[in-house]
Short mmCIF file of C-alpha atoms in Angstrom, two decimals:
data_model
loop_
_atom_site.label_atom_id
_atom_site.label_comp_id
_atom_site.label_asym_id
_atom_site.label_seq_id
_atom_site.Cartn_x
_atom_site.Cartn_y
_atom_site.Cartn_z
CA MET V 1223 236.60 139.00 133.52
CA PHE V 1224 236.77 138.55 137.31
CA LYS V 1225 238.64 135.22 137.29
CA LEU V 1226 240.96 135.12 140.28
CA PRO V 1227 244.44 133.61 140.42
CA GLN V 1228 244.54 130.04 141.71
CA LYS V 1229 244.62 129.57 145.49
CA ALA V 1230 243.52 133.20 146.02
CA ARG V 1231 240.56 133.77 148.28
CA PHE V 1232 237.97 136.15 146.93
CA GLY V 1233 238.55 139.61 148.39
CA GLU V 1234 241.85 138.67 150.04
CA GLN V 1235 243.79 141.53 148.46
CA THR V 1236 241.08 143.66 146.84
CA PRO V 1237 242.88 146.87 145.83
CA PRO V 1238 241.21 150.23 146.57
CA ALA V 1239 242.41 151.30 143.10
CA ILE V 1240 239.33 149.62 141.58
CA PHE V 1241 237.08 152.37 142.95
CA PRO V 1242 238.22 155.57 141.12
CA PRO V 1243 237.13 154.32 137.65
CA ILE V 1244 233.84 153.04 139.10
CA PHE V 1245 233.42 156.47 140.67
CA GLY V 1246 233.92 157.97 137.20
CA LEU V 1247 231.42 155.57 135.62
CA LEU V 1248 228.77 156.60 138.16
CA GLY V 1249 229.57 160.22 137.39
CA ILE V 1250 229.17 159.83 133.64
CA GLY V 1251 225.89 157.99 134.17
CA LEU V 1252 224.59 160.94 136.21
CA ALA V 1253 225.88 163.31 133.53
CA TRP V 1254 223.76 161.43 130.96
CA ARG V 1255 220.77 161.88 133.25
CA ARG V 1256 221.48 165.62 133.34
CA ALA V 1257 221.75 165.65 129.54
CA GLU V 1258 218.22 164.34 129.04
CA PRO V 1259 216.43 167.74 129.16
CA VAL V 1260 219.27 169.52 127.36
CA PHE V 1261 219.50 167.20 124.35
CA GLN V 1262 216.18 165.36 124.71
CA ALA V 1263 218.24 162.23 125.30
CA PRO V 1264 216.24 159.07 126.05
CA PRO V 1265 216.23 158.12 129.76
CA ALA V 1266 217.17 154.57 128.78
CA VAL V 1267 220.80 155.62 128.26
CA SER V 1268 221.38 156.90 131.79
CA GLN V 1269 219.27 154.09 133.26
CA LEU V 1270 221.36 151.45 131.50
CA ILE V 1271 224.67 153.01 132.55
CA LEU V 1272 223.64 153.66 136.15
CA GLY V 1273 222.03 150.23 136.57
CA ALA V 1274 225.09 148.38 135.31
CA VAL V 1275 227.61 150.51 137.21
CA SER V 1276 225.61 150.32 140.44
CA LEU V 1277 225.88 146.53 140.30
CA LEU V 1278 229.61 146.78 139.60
CA PHE V 1279 230.06 149.13 142.55
CA LEU V 1280 228.16 146.80 144.88
CA PHE V 1281 230.29 143.87 143.67
CA ALA V 1282 233.51 145.82 144.28
CA LEU V 1283 232.25 147.06 147.65
CA GLY V 1284 231.45 143.48 148.65
CA ALA V 1285 234.91 142.33 147.60
CA TYR V 1286 236.59 145.03 149.68
CA GLY V 1287 234.19 144.39 152.56
CA LEU V 1288 235.27 140.73 152.70
CA LYS V 1289 238.86 141.86 152.93
CA VAL V 1290 238.03 144.15 155.85
CA ILE V 1291 235.99 141.46 157.62
CA ARG V 1292 238.93 139.05 157.40
CA ARG V 1293 241.35 141.60 158.87
CA PRO V 1294 240.06 145.10 159.74
CA ALA V 1295 243.60 146.50 160.02
CA VAL V 1296 243.90 146.41 156.22
CA VAL V 1297 242.03 149.73 156.03
CA ALA V 1298 244.74 151.56 157.96
CA GLU V 1299 247.41 149.78 155.91
CA ASP V 1300 245.77 150.77 152.61
CA LEU V 1301 245.69 154.39 153.80
CA ARG V 1302 249.49 154.40 154.11
CA VAL V 1303 249.93 154.54 150.32
CA LEU V 1304 248.61 157.17 147.92
CA PRO V 1305 246.67 154.77 145.62
CA GLY V 1306 244.99 153.35 148.71
CA ARG V 1307 244.00 156.78 150.03
CA ALA V 1308 242.64 157.82 146.64
CA GLY V 1309 240.81 154.53 146.17
CA LEU V 1310 239.16 154.48 149.59
CA ALA V 1311 238.08 158.10 149.18
CA ALA V 1312 236.52 157.24 145.81
CA MET V 1313 234.78 154.26 147.42
CA VAL V 1314 233.18 156.43 150.10
CA LEU V 1315 232.23 159.24 147.70
CA SER V 1316 230.63 156.68 145.40
CA VAL V 1317 228.10 156.07 148.17
CA TYR V 1318 227.01 159.70 147.80
CA LEU V 1319 226.60 159.13 144.06
CA MET V 1320 224.53 156.03 144.77
CA ALA V 1321 222.23 158.25 146.83
CA ALA V 1322 221.95 160.58 143.83
CA VAL V 1323 221.16 157.61 141.59
CA LEU V 1324 218.36 156.51 143.91
CA LEU V 1325 216.91 159.97 144.56
CA PRO V 1326 214.37 160.07 141.67
CA MET V 1327 213.23 156.52 142.43
CA ASN V 1328 212.93 156.56 146.23
CA PRO V 1329 213.86 159.73 148.19
CA ARG V 1330 213.68 157.94 151.56
CA VAL V 1331 216.12 155.26 150.51
CA ALA V 1332 218.33 157.94 148.95
CA ALA V 1333 218.35 159.84 152.26
CA ALA V 1334 219.34 156.68 154.13
CA VAL V 1335 222.17 156.00 151.68
CA LEU V 1336 223.27 159.63 152.00
CA LEU V 1337 223.51 159.24 155.79
CA ALA V 1338 225.50 156.03 155.33
CA GLY V 1339 227.85 157.92 153.04
CA LEU V 1340 228.27 160.68 155.64
CA ALA V 1341 229.09 158.14 158.33
CA GLY V 1342 231.60 156.38 156.09
CA HIS V 1343 233.14 159.68 155.03
CA ALA V 1344 233.52 160.86 158.63
CA ALA V 1345 235.24 157.58 159.52
CA LEU V 1346 237.55 157.90 156.53
CA VAL V 1347 238.55 161.47 157.41
CA TRP V 1348 239.29 160.42 161.00
CA LEU V 1349 241.46 157.51 159.81
CA VAL V 1350 243.26 159.71 157.26
CA ILE V 1351 244.06 162.36 159.88
CA ALA V 1352 245.29 159.66 162.27
CA ALA V 1353 247.49 158.17 159.52
CA LEU V 1354 248.91 161.60 158.64
CA LEU V 1355 249.75 162.36 162.27
CA ARG V 1356 251.39 158.99 162.85
CA GLY V 1357 253.14 158.71 159.49
CA PRO V 1358 256.38 160.26 158.25
CA GLU V 1359 256.49 164.00 157.59
CA GLU V 1360 256.71 163.60 153.80
CA GLN V 1361 253.36 161.78 153.88
CA ARG V 1362 251.68 164.97 155.15
CA GLN V 1363 252.35 166.84 151.92
CA VAL V 1364 249.19 168.25 150.36
CA THR V 1365 248.14 166.29 147.27
CA PRO V 1366 245.10 166.53 144.95
CA VAL V 1367 243.71 163.49 146.78
CA TRP V 1368 243.03 165.85 149.69
CA HIS V 1369 240.13 167.19 147.63
CA LEU V 1370 238.47 163.77 147.77
CA GLN V 1371 239.06 163.38 151.49
CA PHE V 1372 238.42 166.87 152.83
CA VAL V 1373 236.26 168.53 150.16
CA GLY V 1374 234.22 165.43 149.23
CA VAL V 1375 231.40 166.57 151.54
CA ILE V 1376 230.38 168.85 148.64
CA PHE V 1377 228.59 165.80 147.23
CA VAL V 1378 226.05 165.97 150.05
CA PRO V 1379 224.08 168.98 148.67
CA LEU V 1380 223.48 167.15 145.37
CA VAL V 1381 221.00 165.01 147.32
CA ALA V 1382 220.32 167.22 150.34
CA ILE V 1383 219.02 170.22 148.34
CA PRO V 1384 216.27 168.24 146.54
CA LEU V 1385 215.36 166.76 149.95
CA GLY V 1386 214.88 170.28 151.35
CA TYR V 1387 218.06 170.72 153.41
CA THR V 1388 219.03 174.01 151.82
CA GLY V 1389 220.54 175.65 154.91
CA LEU V 1390 222.85 172.71 155.61
CA SER V 1391 223.80 172.60 151.94
CA ARG V 1392 224.72 176.29 151.94
CA VAL V 1393 227.03 175.81 154.95
CA ILE V 1394 228.67 172.83 153.23
CA PHE V 1395 229.03 174.84 150.02
CA TYR V 1396 230.95 177.69 151.65
CA GLY V 1397 233.07 175.42 153.83
CA ALA V 1398 233.99 173.05 151.02
CA GLY V 1399 234.70 176.00 148.71
CA ALA V 1400 237.21 177.45 151.17
CA PHE V 1401 238.96 174.09 151.60
CA ALA V 1402 239.08 173.49 147.83
CA LEU V 1403 240.62 176.90 147.11
CA ALA V 1404 243.21 176.41 149.86
CA ILE V 1405 244.21 172.97 148.56
CA LEU V 1406 244.47 174.32 145.01
CA ALA V 1407 246.64 177.25 146.12
CA ILE V 1408 249.01 175.03 148.11
CA SER V 1409 249.20 172.52 145.24
CA VAL V 1410 250.06 175.23 142.71
CA ALA V 1411 252.79 176.57 145.02
CA GLN V 1412 254.23 173.06 145.37
CA ILE V 1413 254.23 172.50 141.60
CA ILE V 1414 256.05 175.81 141.08
CA ARG V 1415 258.74 174.75 143.55
CA ARG V 1416 259.10 171.17 142.31
CA ASP V 1417 257.69 169.04 139.50
CA PRO V 1418 255.66 166.08 140.71
CA PRO V 1419 257.15 162.70 139.69
CA PRO V 1420 255.69 161.48 136.37
CA PRO V 1421 253.73 158.54 137.88
CA LEU V 1422 251.83 160.93 140.19
CA ARG V 1423 250.99 163.60 137.61
CA PRO V 1424 247.60 162.09 136.59
CA LEU V 1425 246.37 162.99 140.08
CA MET V 1426 246.48 166.65 139.04
CA ALA V 1427 243.26 166.04 137.10
CA ILE V 1428 241.42 165.73 140.42
CA HIS V 1429 241.57 169.54 140.78
CA VAL V 1430 238.82 169.83 138.15
CA ALA V 1431 236.28 167.87 140.21
CA PRO V 1432 235.70 170.02 143.33
CA PHE V 1433 235.22 173.23 141.36
CA SER V 1434 232.86 171.50 138.93
CA LEU V 1435 230.82 170.25 141.88
CA LEU V 1436 230.94 173.63 143.61
CA GLY V 1437 229.58 175.22 140.42
CA THR V 1438 226.80 172.64 140.21
CA VAL V 1439 225.82 173.13 143.86
CA ALA V 1440 225.92 176.92 143.49
CA LEU V 1441 223.48 176.62 140.60
CA MET V 1442 221.21 174.38 142.67
CA LEU V 1443 221.29 177.08 145.39
CA ASN V 1444 220.34 179.73 142.78
CA GLU V 1445 223.75 181.37 143.15
CA ARG V 1446 224.36 182.13 139.48
CA LEU V 1447 227.48 184.28 139.81
CA PRO V 1448 229.42 181.81 142.01
CA ALA V 1449 228.33 179.03 139.65
CA LEU V 1450 229.82 180.90 136.68
CA ILE V 1451 233.00 181.73 138.62
CA PHE V 1452 233.55 178.10 139.58
CA ALA V 1453 232.75 177.05 136.01
CA ALA V 1454 235.43 179.44 134.74
CA LEU V 1455 237.95 178.10 137.26
CA ALA V 1456 237.17 174.46 136.39
CA THR V 1457 237.48 175.32 132.68
CA ALA V 1458 240.85 177.01 133.22
CA ILE V 1459 242.19 173.99 135.12
CA LEU V 1460 240.89 171.57 132.48
CA ALA V 1461 242.39 173.68 129.67
CA ALA V 1462 245.77 173.74 131.45
CA LEU V 1463 245.65 169.96 131.83
CA LEU V 1464 244.81 169.46 128.16
CA ILE V 1465 247.63 171.78 127.09
CA ARG V 1466 250.06 169.77 129.26
CA ALA V 1467 248.53 166.38 128.43
CA ARG V 1468 251.84 164.91 127.25
CA TYR V 1469 253.55 166.07 130.45
CA ILE V 1470 250.80 164.63 132.65
CA THR V 1471 250.75 161.24 130.90
CA ALA V 1472 254.53 160.96 130.50
CA ALA V 1473 254.73 157.82 132.66
CA GLY V 1474 252.24 155.93 130.50
CA PHE V 1475 249.11 154.11 131.62
CA SER V 1476 248.80 153.20 135.29
CA PRO V 1477 245.97 152.59 137.76
CA LEU V 1478 246.27 156.27 138.73
CA TRP V 1479 244.65 157.12 135.39
CA GLY V 1480 241.45 156.49 137.30
CA ALA V 1481 241.97 160.09 138.46
CA PHE V 1482 241.01 161.27 134.96
CA THR V 1483 237.54 159.73 135.10
CA PHE V 1484 235.28 161.46 137.61
CA PRO V 1485 236.64 165.00 137.04
CA LEU V 1486 235.67 164.79 133.36
CA ALA V 1487 232.19 163.53 134.29
CA ALA V 1488 231.77 166.27 136.91
CA TYR V 1489 232.79 168.95 134.42
CA ALA V 1490 230.33 167.62 131.83
CA SER V 1491 227.56 167.70 134.46
CA LEU V 1492 228.34 171.31 135.35
CA MET V 1493 228.29 172.43 131.72
CA LEU V 1494 225.01 170.60 131.12
CA ALA V 1495 223.50 172.07 134.30
CA LEU V 1496 224.42 175.58 133.13
CA ALA V 1497 222.99 174.85 129.69
CA GLY V 1498 219.79 173.55 131.25
CA ALA V 1499 219.56 176.73 133.34
CA GLY V 1500 219.59 178.79 130.15
CA GLU V 1501 223.11 180.19 130.45
CA GLY V 1502 223.80 179.87 126.72
CA GLU V 1503 224.80 177.71 123.78
CA PRO V 1504 228.54 177.59 124.66
CA PHE V 1505 227.72 175.60 127.79
CA ARG V 1506 225.51 173.26 125.80
CA PHE V 1507 228.35 172.67 123.33
CA ALA V 1508 230.96 172.18 126.08
CA GLY V 1509 228.65 169.82 127.93
CA GLY V 1510 228.00 167.75 124.82
CA VAL V 1511 231.68 167.49 123.88
CA THR V 1512 232.83 166.50 127.37
CA LEU V 1513 229.91 164.08 127.75
CA VAL V 1514 230.93 162.27 124.56
CA ALA V 1515 234.62 162.37 125.53
CA GLY V 1516 233.82 160.99 128.98
CA THR V 1517 231.58 158.28 127.57
CA LEU V 1518 234.44 157.09 125.38
CA MET V 1519 237.36 157.55 127.77
CA ILE V 1520 236.01 156.58 131.19
CA PRO V 1521 234.86 153.03 130.29
CA ALA V 1522 238.15 152.43 128.46
CA ILE V 1523 240.15 153.29 131.60
CA ALA V 1524 237.75 151.29 133.77
CA VAL V 1525 238.12 148.19 131.60
CA LYS V 1526 241.93 148.31 131.79
CA VAL V 1527 241.88 148.73 135.56
CA MET V 1528 239.34 145.92 136.01
CA GLN V 1529 241.39 143.65 133.75
CA ALA V 1530 244.44 144.31 135.92
CA TRP V 1531 242.36 143.44 139.00
CA ALA V 1532 241.07 140.25 137.39
CA LYS V 1533 244.60 139.14 136.48
CA GLY V 1534 245.86 139.79 140.01
CA GLY V 1535 248.40 142.47 139.11
CA LEU V 1536 246.54 145.56 140.31
CA ALA V 1537 247.02 144.82 143.99
CA VAL V 1538 250.78 144.42 143.53
CA LYS V 1539 251.13 147.57 141.42
CA THR V 1540 249.27 149.69 143.98
CA ASN V 1541 250.75 148.08 147.14
CA ALA V 1542 247.33 147.00 148.39
CA ALA V 1543 247.22 145.40 151.82
CA ARG V 1544 246.44 141.69 152.10
CA ALA V 1545 243.89 140.28 154.54
#
């Protein structure tokens, strides 16, 4: 599956676009873990998914790391294009999910991985801001990818709250919530003024993710009303996307379909968390349906993206930098 073209050096042009579907696979594995008390699902399912995807993530991270070691400037070059910015953000946020994967097994190691994720995320935000300031004006337009870059810190409380850092998590919750609402409002205003080009429309699915995570974190902080409000907002966005599915997928399959993966997993996790908290049967039903849908859809997208990487075409399609 990972056969490289002849004469290519391993990692020479590893495209950041490989990370969004891996990000989604980690998310659906964690959703299966959350489903265990709700549906009495066997732990073996989540363990199998998370074990396999963790290895895939480490392999992909190693491949991209070799590219950076060969020529560190490739990071800045990858950030010049939208697939690169989305992919690198997914790579960094996947480190947070790895901390969540490790949390039940070894809290100390999970805390160390969480700190590594914070360091990587801070570096990414600094590089993104520098690229936006130096780049052309049209590159500074708000896109859904901004959620990953500037609201992605909302992943921290998923690990920090169980570790006892409730105060920090509450500050992150309110700050990330304000950023997420601002990005959504600006994005809606932009869509009203002008339709996004068909190839970029799949990125609109990213809007589901921050509000699903905000709802999950609110529930972990025992803030039931905000959790339900964010759940309603995430549901409304997801419903709008499903109603306009033909419009969003008009350009056909592309690597940007990776944007569909994690938001669906995050929404399933929120519904299952609400069901587990005793909020009612509708959440249990919604969580089950989206969990099954995500389990079917996310691996299918991941396989197509990985096949494109293996054949050498993904880097060209996404304008990935070469070491």
